[in-house]
Amino acid sequence: MTREVNCKVECVNGCILGDDCPHREYAKEAKRFMNDTSLDKMLEMAEAARLKKLTEPPKWVIPDDI
């Protein structure tokens, strides 16, 4: 039986399910990315994302109760 876990809350200090974690596939992908991508490349990607975010038009949220 798999235990329901809110990973965002309960696993902030590391996975509490270990090998039973349903997100192990994503951890492998993340580890592969970290090993295969240089820090300079990661910083370049982050800067590109930041600049894209700055150039996007603002997104307005209009409350329903107006």
Protein backbone atom coordinates (compact mmCIF):
# COMPACT_ATOMS: atom_id res chain seq x y z
CA MET A 1 0.00 0.00 0.00
CA THR A 2 1.42 3.38 -1.04
CA ARG A 3 1.25 6.12 1.53
CA GLU A 4 -0.12 9.49 0.34
CA VAL A 5 2.55 12.15 0.88
CA ASN A 6 2.48 15.85 0.11
CA CYS A 7 6.04 16.08 -1.19
CA LYS A 8 6.12 19.88 -1.20
CA VAL A 9 5.48 19.90 2.54
CA GLU A 10 6.83 16.66 3.94
CA CYS A 11 9.94 16.15 1.80
CA VAL A 12 11.52 19.61 2.10
CA ASN A 13 14.54 18.09 3.86
CA GLY A 14 14.72 15.07 1.55
CA CYS A 15 12.43 12.31 0.36
CA ILE A 16 10.77 10.47 3.23
CA LEU A 17 9.65 7.50 1.13
CA GLY A 18 13.06 6.47 -0.19
CA ASP A 19 12.81 3.76 -2.85
CA ASP A 20 8.99 3.79 -2.63
CA CYS A 21 8.82 7.38 -3.90
CA PRO A 22 6.62 7.67 -7.01
CA HIS A 23 8.79 10.57 -8.23
CA ARG A 24 12.07 8.63 -8.46
CA GLU A 25 12.05 9.02 -12.25
CA TYR A 26 12.14 12.81 -11.92
CA ALA A 27 14.96 12.63 -9.40
CA LYS A 28 17.02 10.60 -11.88
CA GLU A 29 16.35 13.15 -14.62
CA ALA A 30 17.31 16.02 -12.31
CA LYS A 31 20.49 14.25 -11.23
CA ARG A 32 21.40 13.58 -14.86
CA PHE A 33 20.80 17.25 -15.71
CA MET A 34 22.98 18.38 -12.79
CA ASN A 35 25.79 16.03 -13.79
CA ASP A 36 25.66 16.78 -17.53
CA THR A 37 25.18 20.57 -17.42
CA SER A 38 27.91 22.97 -16.41
CA LEU A 39 27.19 25.66 -13.83
CA ASP A 40 27.89 28.32 -16.46
CA LYS A 41 25.24 26.79 -18.73
CA MET A 42 22.72 26.67 -15.85
CA LEU A 43 23.38 30.33 -15.07
CA GLU A 44 22.97 31.18 -18.74
CA MET A 45 19.62 29.36 -18.81
CA ALA A 46 18.46 31.14 -15.65
CA GLU A 47 19.43 34.54 -17.06
CA ALA A 48 17.57 33.82 -20.32
CA ALA A 49 14.45 32.86 -18.32
CA ARG A 50 14.77 35.99 -16.17
CA LEU A 51 15.07 38.25 -19.22
CA LYS A 52 12.09 36.55 -20.87
CA LYS A 53 10.03 37.12 -17.73
CA LEU A 54 11.02 40.81 -17.65
CA THR A 55 9.97 41.38 -21.27
CA GLU A 56 6.58 39.68 -20.97
CA PRO A 57 3.58 41.98 -20.61
CA PRO A 58 2.03 42.07 -17.12
CA LYS A 59 -0.65 39.52 -16.36
CA TRP A 60 -3.64 41.14 -14.78
CA VAL A 61 -5.79 39.26 -12.31
CA ILE A 62 -9.27 40.70 -12.01
CA PRO A 63 -11.25 39.56 -8.98
CA ASP A 64 -14.66 37.99 -9.63
CA ASP A 65 -16.44 40.16 -7.04
CA ILE A 66 -16.15 43.50 -8.87
